[in-house]
Amino acid sequence: MVYDVAIIGAGVVGALTARALSRYNVSICLIEKEDDVAMGTTAANSAIVHAGFDAEPHTLKAILNREGSMMMEQVAKELDVEYKNNGALVLCLEEELYPKLKALYERGIENGIERLSIISGLEARALEPNLSKEVYAALYAKTSAIVGPYELAIAASENAADNGTTVMLGTAVEAIDYSKGIFSISTEKGTIECRYIVNAAGVYADSIASMIGDNSFHIRARRGEYMLMDKSAGTLVKHTIFQLPNALSKGILVTPTVEHNLLVGPTAEDVDDKESKATTSEGIGHVLEQTKRILPDLNFRDVITSFAGLRATLVPKGDFIIEASHVHSHFINVAGIESPGLSAAPAIAEYAVKILRAQGLKLSKNSEFNPIRRPVKRFVNMNEAKLKAACAENPLYAKIICRCEKVSEAEIVDVIHRNVGARTLDGVKRRTRAGMGRCQGGFCGPSVVDILARELGVTQDKITKKGKDSWILTGRSK
Ligand SMILES: Cc1cc2nc3c(=O)[nH]c(=O)nc-3n(C[C@H](O)[C@H](O)[C@H](O)COP(=O)(O)OP(=O)(O)OC[C@H]3O[C@@H](n4cnc5c(N)ncnc54)[C@H](O)[C@@H]3O)c2cc1C
């Protein structure tokens, strides 16, 4: 078949674009090289829905950040994704830096951000008693929020699939040809034909564009390293705490996550390898040192894991590129989507649809579109009565597989059998949290492998950690 639109890249941008398009009567195919959605930049970031005071006024970054952040609560509600409007503070630690804080406030006002104010160090400490006494003043952004980034992309692709989108995983795009109004996309799994392409390939968007001869932009990966702290540290701060941003990034921040952990980081370092997701002792050392300045009581014994994400930074640095390619008007680049790309994603998706329409894609409303994703019934959120009812329906709700995060077997089975269901150990982890706790899967990992093998009808040695050749079992030991 010839699809109306093929979207390359199932990160948060591609997934939400697929969902936005599935409101219309068009055939859509979402193509992803990894064996699951949301494995690129969307998998590892600060998970903050930025208020929108940061971006240069009148840029797409500023406009779509504001719009996306206003849409996010509703989108998260429809997709059954955790969202919390926890507010943010940008700290000014030295009186001499106060003009920089003021400039940030003024930029926020120019960007149309509401509920923004500057407060004193004393007021900041009243909101967050664990902050350092050094805090001189702070920018208080009440609309800032936190969300589950990969959950959002998983849920959006699931909902897009429920509404008719074809999702092709493990399907790397290798070449693109165009003839007589049809693109032929060569992939490792054969050719896909379509009339329009949305290039949402994250750090690889430049390689995808160059497949049609569009070499108008270049993307570098900028690595950001993090440490994730146990839930015991999760209450140390309620707000997202930033330091004043620098030229490379928004600086080292501390934020609660929607799952009640605490996240600290990220660093900002340009790297040549677009797969370079290792953490380094220098990076983690820098995060430690910077965090101690603002939260002296943070206990780094509470670290449960470290990880890194890669920003898709345009060279030279610039605004998001969301436009039809100059090489072909039916090829839409959605590129250079670095921060605030997560916050802006719902608005980026709508903007991409608008461009497709402007380029001639006929869009009539799909009367069967259902914006609501079937909720994931979670043991951890059930009171006794709800648990009793759930167990009466399915006794597997009473069988706990992950002790740290209290995940039942029923939830794991459910997420395996959904559209865009889990196929890997990490796929289960990212959908249910089994393996995300203090022991990082040491206890539940083997049971999850068993359940995946049973439900997928394969032997256990066919189950991988995150797809491709990340085998868990490589042979018998006895
Ligand atoms: C350290 C860090 C912190 C951040 N913090 C925040 C934050 O707090 N708030 C915020 O708003 N934003 C933040 N961001 C930015 C945000 O994470 C990104 O803007 C967003 O995730 C980009 O999503 P995407 O879908 O464009 O890219 P991705 O998630 O990278 O998706 C692109 C997809 O394309 C696929 N792909 C690539 N090549 C091919 C191919 N050849 N064939 C098929 N598929 C392909 C990839 O596998 C990938 O899944 C942060 C980013 C980083 C790195």
XYZ file of C-alpha atoms and ligand atoms in Angstrom:
531
model
C 0.000 0.000 0.000
C 0.994 3.612 -0.446
C 0.689 5.469 2.883
C -0.400 9.087 2.861
C 2.257 9.947 5.463
C 5.312 8.126 6.775
C 6.837 9.521 9.939
C 10.474 8.586 10.452
C 11.388 8.366 14.149
C 9.161 7.300 17.019
C 10.390 9.628 19.719
C 7.973 11.904 21.522
C 7.759 14.181 18.458
C 7.105 11.424 15.893
C 4.660 9.615 18.182
C 2.628 12.725 19.008
C 2.653 13.718 15.324
C 1.268 10.285 14.411
C -1.438 10.715 17.036
C -2.287 14.241 15.873
C -2.557 12.997 12.268
C -4.716 10.043 13.237
C -7.501 12.554 14.010
C -7.914 12.687 10.221
C -8.771 10.208 7.498
C -5.224 9.564 6.322
C -3.115 6.422 6.335
C -0.049 6.803 8.533
C 3.014 4.743 9.148
C 5.408 5.416 12.014
C 8.865 3.992 11.318
C 11.414 3.395 14.074
C 14.854 1.808 13.822
C 14.934 0.555 17.408
C 12.875 -2.367 18.695
C 10.741 -0.041 20.806
C 9.490 3.523 20.600
C 11.108 6.343 22.617
C 14.608 4.862 22.658
C 16.402 8.020 21.446
C 16.563 11.426 23.146
C 13.071 10.915 24.508
C 14.386 8.095 26.716
C 16.809 10.231 28.712
C 16.164 13.854 29.573
C 15.121 16.013 32.516
C 11.398 15.314 31.989
C 10.461 18.918 32.631
C 7.588 20.725 30.987
C 9.355 24.063 30.864
C 7.281 27.147 31.570
C 8.863 28.862 28.543
C 10.944 31.749 29.884
C 14.191 30.462 28.400
C 13.891 30.569 24.628
C 14.675 33.605 22.500
C 11.389 35.526 22.014
C 9.482 35.029 18.730
C 11.350 31.827 17.848
C 9.553 28.534 17.230
C 11.209 27.285 20.408
C 9.544 30.044 22.421
C 6.148 29.881 20.731
C 5.818 26.090 20.699
C 7.215 25.737 24.233
C 4.480 28.001 25.562
C 1.748 26.286 23.530
C 3.009 22.747 24.232
C 3.299 23.378 27.925
C -0.287 24.688 27.979
C -1.499 21.554 26.120
C 0.496 19.037 28.140
C -1.797 18.468 31.125
C -4.757 17.587 28.890
C -2.655 15.386 26.586
C -1.196 13.541 29.591
C -4.683 13.051 31.011
C -6.018 11.603 27.752
C -3.037 9.286 27.443
C -2.962 8.194 31.111
C 0.540 9.561 31.643
C 1.720 11.037 34.946
C 1.951 14.835 34.938
C 2.524 17.170 37.867
C 2.439 20.947 37.933
C 5.160 21.302 40.584
C 6.522 24.769 39.618
C 10.166 25.715 39.122
C 12.731 27.978 40.749
C 15.775 29.388 38.968
C 18.302 30.215 41.640
C 20.602 33.196 41.687
C 23.417 32.442 44.139
C 25.344 35.690 43.869
C 24.054 39.231 44.063
C 26.209 40.221 41.030
C 24.266 37.730 38.890
C 20.898 39.275 39.752
C 20.695 41.201 36.418
C 20.862 37.822 34.612
C 17.920 36.574 36.660
C 15.992 39.753 35.919
C 16.738 39.376 32.201
C 15.362 35.831 32.322
C 12.187 37.112 33.984
C 11.800 39.807 31.330
C 12.306 37.291 28.557
C 9.613 35.130 30.132
C 7.208 38.071 30.191
C 8.000 38.797 26.539
C 7.306 35.129 25.752
C 3.865 35.516 27.333
C 4.537 33.243 30.305
C 2.039 33.686 33.104
C 2.486 33.327 36.874
C 6.141 34.305 36.747
C 7.779 36.302 39.554
C 11.092 37.048 41.219
C 11.310 36.134 44.893
C 13.994 36.661 47.538
C 16.338 33.950 48.829
C 14.299 33.925 52.036
C 11.066 33.299 50.130
C 12.745 30.619 48.041
C 13.900 28.855 51.216
C 10.398 29.100 52.652
C 9.196 27.159 49.585
C 12.170 24.791 49.655
C 13.714 24.559 53.149
C 16.621 22.352 51.989
C 18.060 24.995 49.665
C 21.472 26.450 50.430
C 21.646 29.632 52.501
C 23.655 31.083 49.598
C 20.512 31.592 47.517
C 20.160 35.318 46.971
C 17.016 35.404 44.804
C 15.026 33.169 42.484
C 12.769 33.276 39.471
C 9.553 31.462 40.387
C 7.685 29.860 37.469
C 4.434 28.417 38.721
C 3.371 26.851 35.403
C 6.441 24.596 35.140
C 5.634 20.900 35.438
C 7.058 17.392 35.200
C 5.884 14.516 33.022
C 7.001 10.984 32.087
C 8.782 11.548 28.725
C 9.064 8.029 27.346
C 5.702 7.101 28.867
C 4.254 9.996 26.863
C 5.770 8.718 23.613
C 4.797 5.105 24.325
C 1.237 6.165 25.155
C 0.990 8.443 22.102
C 2.161 5.724 19.724
C -0.183 3.209 21.370
C -3.087 5.635 20.961
C -2.061 6.430 17.364
C -1.960 2.670 16.657
C -5.379 2.213 18.295
C -6.579 4.889 15.869
C -5.205 3.120 12.813
C -1.526 4.106 12.552
C 0.836 1.326 11.464
C 3.855 1.265 13.780
C 6.959 -0.432 12.346
C 9.658 -1.108 14.915
C 13.157 -2.439 14.241
C 12.906 -0.795 10.818
C 15.895 1.449 10.094
C 15.460 3.777 7.124
C 18.439 3.352 4.796
C 17.562 5.305 1.637
C 14.755 7.373 0.122
C 13.831 7.652 -3.568
C 11.155 9.790 -5.179
C 9.336 9.210 -8.409
C 5.983 10.403 -9.794
C 4.596 11.707 -6.520
C 5.608 8.690 -4.406
C 8.488 8.318 -1.958
C 10.019 4.835 -1.704
C 11.652 4.388 1.658
C 14.172 1.535 1.733
C 14.448 -0.052 5.133
C 16.168 -3.083 6.555
C 12.755 -4.786 6.349
C 11.803 -3.827 2.782
C 10.360 -0.795 0.980
C 7.636 1.504 2.310
C 5.815 3.813 -0.100
C 4.172 7.101 0.839
C 3.134 10.505 -0.476
C 4.509 12.632 2.385
C 7.365 12.158 4.839
C 7.824 13.705 8.264
C 11.471 13.510 9.267
C 11.454 13.276 13.076
C 14.652 11.243 13.415
C 16.207 13.178 16.312
C 20.019 13.255 16.208
C 19.853 11.514 12.809
C 17.430 13.969 11.159
C 20.335 15.396 9.131
C 21.209 11.928 7.722
C 17.555 11.306 6.800
C 17.273 14.724 5.093
C 20.482 14.067 3.170
C 18.818 10.928 1.710
C 16.724 13.272 -0.488
C 19.705 15.534 -1.127
C 18.822 18.067 1.568
C 22.110 18.974 3.260
C 20.874 22.294 4.615
C 21.488 21.475 8.281
C 23.859 19.481 10.415
C 23.228 17.987 13.839
C 25.711 17.328 16.638
C 24.989 15.273 19.692
C 25.394 17.046 23.023
C 25.570 14.571 25.862
C 23.937 15.185 29.219
C 24.751 12.930 32.167
C 22.424 12.358 35.111
C 22.137 10.586 38.417
C 18.837 9.178 39.584
C 18.253 9.061 43.318
C 16.122 6.656 45.282
C 12.599 7.589 46.362
C 13.983 8.178 49.872
C 15.548 11.365 48.423
C 12.455 12.200 46.382
C 10.996 14.612 48.917
C 14.103 16.744 49.344
C 12.626 19.294 46.933
C 9.113 19.720 45.567
C 9.883 22.191 42.787
C 12.260 21.818 39.869
C 15.376 23.688 40.906
C 17.509 25.289 38.192
C 20.658 27.323 38.440
C 21.131 30.247 36.071
C 21.575 28.830 32.545
C 24.808 29.109 30.572
C 25.494 29.185 26.814
C 25.422 25.378 26.489
C 22.480 24.346 28.621
C 20.046 25.199 31.357
C 22.732 24.135 33.835
C 22.644 21.462 36.515
C 19.158 21.047 37.952
C 17.509 19.022 40.656
C 13.980 17.831 40.148
C 11.527 15.353 41.535
C 10.244 12.914 38.924
C 6.623 11.930 38.468
C 7.561 8.574 39.993
C 8.790 10.320 43.199
C 12.517 9.820 42.623
C 14.953 12.722 42.470
C 16.895 13.484 39.293
C 20.114 15.527 39.212
C 22.020 16.672 36.126
C 22.582 17.098 33.206
C 26.062 17.967 32.007
C 26.515 19.401 28.494
C 29.306 18.066 26.313
C 29.495 17.881 22.510
C 30.351 14.354 21.348
C 31.183 12.993 17.892
C 29.444 9.658 18.361
C 25.649 9.932 18.107
C 25.291 6.762 20.179
C 27.568 7.900 22.999
C 25.302 7.394 25.996
C 27.988 6.414 28.525
C 28.344 8.246 31.802
C 31.809 9.383 32.848
C 33.465 9.989 36.196
C 34.172 13.622 35.144
C 30.534 14.186 34.202
C 29.128 12.662 37.343
C 31.771 14.508 39.427
C 30.632 17.805 37.903
C 26.977 17.011 38.669
C 27.883 16.207 42.284
C 29.874 19.362 42.781
C 27.245 21.654 41.241
C 24.370 20.045 43.127
C 26.122 20.334 46.501
C 26.188 24.105 45.992
C 22.416 24.353 46.028
C 21.343 21.329 48.088
C 24.083 20.718 50.654
C 22.155 17.935 52.412
C 21.684 15.726 49.364
C 23.073 12.304 50.231
C 24.758 10.729 47.239
C 24.467 7.287 48.813
C 20.889 7.467 47.522
C 22.019 7.257 43.880
C 20.449 4.194 42.256
C 21.640 4.624 38.694
C 23.268 7.029 36.272
C 22.497 7.553 32.594
C 23.058 9.959 29.717
C 20.909 11.510 26.987
C 21.904 13.140 23.695
C 20.566 16.514 22.614
C 20.063 17.017 18.858
C 21.906 20.310 18.546
C 21.944 22.159 15.248
C 25.298 23.406 13.975
C 25.388 26.374 13.845
C 22.990 26.659 16.777
C 19.545 27.857 15.894
C 15.814 27.512 16.213
C 13.813 24.287 15.731
C 13.575 23.488 11.993
C 9.949 22.581 11.290
C 9.312 23.180 7.607
C 9.007 21.609 4.177
C 12.407 20.803 2.738
C 13.657 23.111 -0.029
C 14.450 19.909 -1.988
C 10.947 18.482 -1.836
C 7.808 20.174 -0.540
C 6.231 16.879 0.579
C 9.190 16.148 2.853
C 8.776 17.899 6.193
C 11.828 18.321 8.417
C 11.161 18.374 12.144
C 14.775 18.745 13.176
C 17.042 20.239 15.806
C 14.442 19.434 18.430
C 16.595 19.947 21.487
C 15.213 21.297 24.776
C 12.394 22.402 25.149
C 11.388 19.741 22.623
C 9.583 17.576 25.155
C 7.582 20.531 26.498
C 6.821 21.718 22.982
C 6.074 18.256 21.532
C 2.238 18.435 21.569
C 2.436 21.821 19.812
C 5.188 20.648 17.421
C 2.863 17.804 16.379
C 0.021 20.229 15.599
C 2.437 22.518 13.757
C 3.719 19.619 11.620
C 0.117 18.727 10.712
C -0.475 22.353 9.714
C 2.552 22.263 7.408
C 1.414 18.981 5.833
C -1.964 20.564 5.142
C -0.283 23.649 3.679
C 1.716 21.365 1.386
C -1.475 19.847 -0.008
C -2.283 16.874 2.256
C -6.092 16.552 2.343
C -7.267 16.286 5.932
C -10.859 15.428 6.798
C -11.846 14.585 10.383
C -11.779 10.923 11.390
C -15.107 10.594 13.218
C -13.884 7.404 14.929
C -10.801 8.989 16.470
C -10.616 8.221 20.190
C -8.181 10.450 22.101
C -8.375 8.313 25.232
C -5.774 5.620 25.771
C -7.011 2.639 27.732
C -5.568 3.308 31.224
C -2.950 1.007 32.689
C -4.421 -0.497 35.873
C -1.586 -0.298 38.408
C -1.412 -2.312 41.638
C 0.473 0.510 43.327
C -2.442 2.926 42.832
C -5.155 0.570 44.079
C -6.829 0.785 47.472
C -8.049 -2.428 49.073
C -11.480 -2.355 47.428
C -10.052 -1.694 43.971
C -7.469 -4.428 44.436
C -10.135 -6.906 45.471
C -12.189 -6.100 42.382
C -9.137 -6.295 40.122
C -8.104 -9.665 41.588
C -11.618 -11.043 41.168
C -11.300 -10.229 37.454
C -7.680 -11.307 37.131
C -5.855 -13.081 39.996
C -2.494 -12.022 38.515
C -3.048 -8.595 40.110
C -2.247 -10.323 43.412
C 1.081 -11.661 42.152
C 3.812 -9.099 42.728
C 6.760 -9.445 40.362
C 8.698 -6.248 41.161
C 8.911 -5.781 44.920
C 10.603 -2.361 44.843
C 7.966 -0.732 42.627
C 5.100 -3.092 43.498
C 4.291 -4.203 39.963
C 1.956 -7.146 39.504
C 2.107 -9.848 36.846
C -1.255 -8.679 35.445
C 0.218 -5.266 34.544
C 3.173 -6.874 32.787
C 0.931 -9.192 30.764
C -1.312 -6.227 29.871
C 1.519 -4.051 28.471
C 2.894 -6.943 26.421
C -0.432 -7.440 24.657
C -1.254 -3.814 23.860
C -0.748 -2.192 20.470
C 2.972 -1.258 20.382
C 3.376 -3.662 23.296
C 6.557 -4.421 25.225
C 8.911 -6.939 23.584
C 11.995 -6.453 25.727
C 12.987 -6.307 29.384
C 13.414 -2.524 29.134
C 10.102 -2.288 27.280
C 8.347 -3.818 30.293
C 10.377 -1.658 32.665
C 9.484 1.581 30.878
C 5.781 0.720 30.733
C 5.289 -0.702 34.235
C 8.383 0.376 36.257
C 9.303 -3.270 36.986
C 13.079 -3.036 37.501
C 13.193 0.723 38.133
C 13.499 0.509 41.900
C 16.335 0.327 44.358
C 17.493 -3.136 43.206
C 17.308 -2.124 39.506
C 15.741 -5.408 38.410
C 18.080 -7.691 40.377
C 15.057 -9.458 41.860
C 12.364 -9.220 39.177
C 14.478 -9.375 35.988
C 14.413 -13.203 35.590
C 10.661 -13.350 36.248
C 10.007 -10.644 33.646
C 12.087 -12.618 31.115
C 9.933 -15.681 31.906
C 6.693 -13.755 31.464
C 7.839 -12.142 28.196
C 8.881 -15.524 26.770
C 5.624 -17.153 27.823
C 3.386 -14.357 26.502
C 5.303 -13.933 23.226
C 5.524 -17.696 22.680
C 9.318 -17.809 22.388
C 12.123 -19.364 24.424
C 13.765 -17.273 27.142
C 17.017 -16.971 25.214
C 15.162 -14.948 22.553
C 14.372 -12.162 25.023
C 16.657 -9.117 24.911
C 17.256 -6.235 27.259
C 16.531 -3.505 24.686
C 16.314 -5.210 21.290
C 18.908 -5.992 18.583
C 21.683 -8.136 20.101
C 21.326 -7.127 23.766
C 20.821 -10.749 24.778
C 20.204 -11.536 28.424
C 20.794 -15.296 28.308
C 23.663 -16.415 26.117
C 23.988 -20.054 27.129
C 23.662 -22.633 29.899
C 26.032 -22.407 32.837
C 25.292 -25.937 34.059
C 20.064 15.903 28.521
C 18.747 16.338 27.956
C 17.808 16.991 28.758
C 16.606 17.420 28.235
N 15.663 17.937 29.064
C 14.484 18.354 28.561
C 13.472 18.836 29.415
O 13.576 18.769 30.635
N 12.354 19.352 28.855
C 12.184 19.423 27.515
O 11.192 19.977 27.080
N 13.093 18.881 26.676
C 14.223 18.337 27.173
N 15.144 17.779 26.352
C 14.843 17.687 24.928
C 13.890 16.547 24.616
O 14.280 15.371 25.273
C 13.890 16.348 23.104
O 13.584 17.575 22.491
C 12.885 15.326 22.627
O 12.987 14.128 23.359
C 13.147 15.071 21.150
O 12.284 14.065 20.700
P 12.381 13.571 19.221
O 11.210 12.707 19.008
O 12.603 14.723 18.303
O 13.747 12.744 19.146
P 14.077 11.259 19.610
O 13.441 10.900 20.875
O 15.565 11.117 19.533
O 13.401 10.377 18.478
C 13.973 10.203 17.207
C 13.774 8.753 16.816
O 14.216 8.556 15.488
C 14.725 7.257 15.390
N 15.554 7.159 14.203
C 16.744 7.760 13.974
N 17.249 7.385 12.781
C 16.348 6.544 12.225
C 16.321 5.808 11.015
N 17.316 5.855 10.136
N 15.246 5.023 10.772
C 14.211 4.932 11.651
N 14.223 5.600 12.842
C 15.269 6.397 13.120
C 15.510 7.123 16.697
O 15.796 5.783 17.017
C 14.600 7.806 17.681
O 13.743 6.917 18.350
C 16.344 17.265 26.858
C 17.258 16.578 26.055
C 18.424 16.083 26.618
C 19.343 15.254 25.796
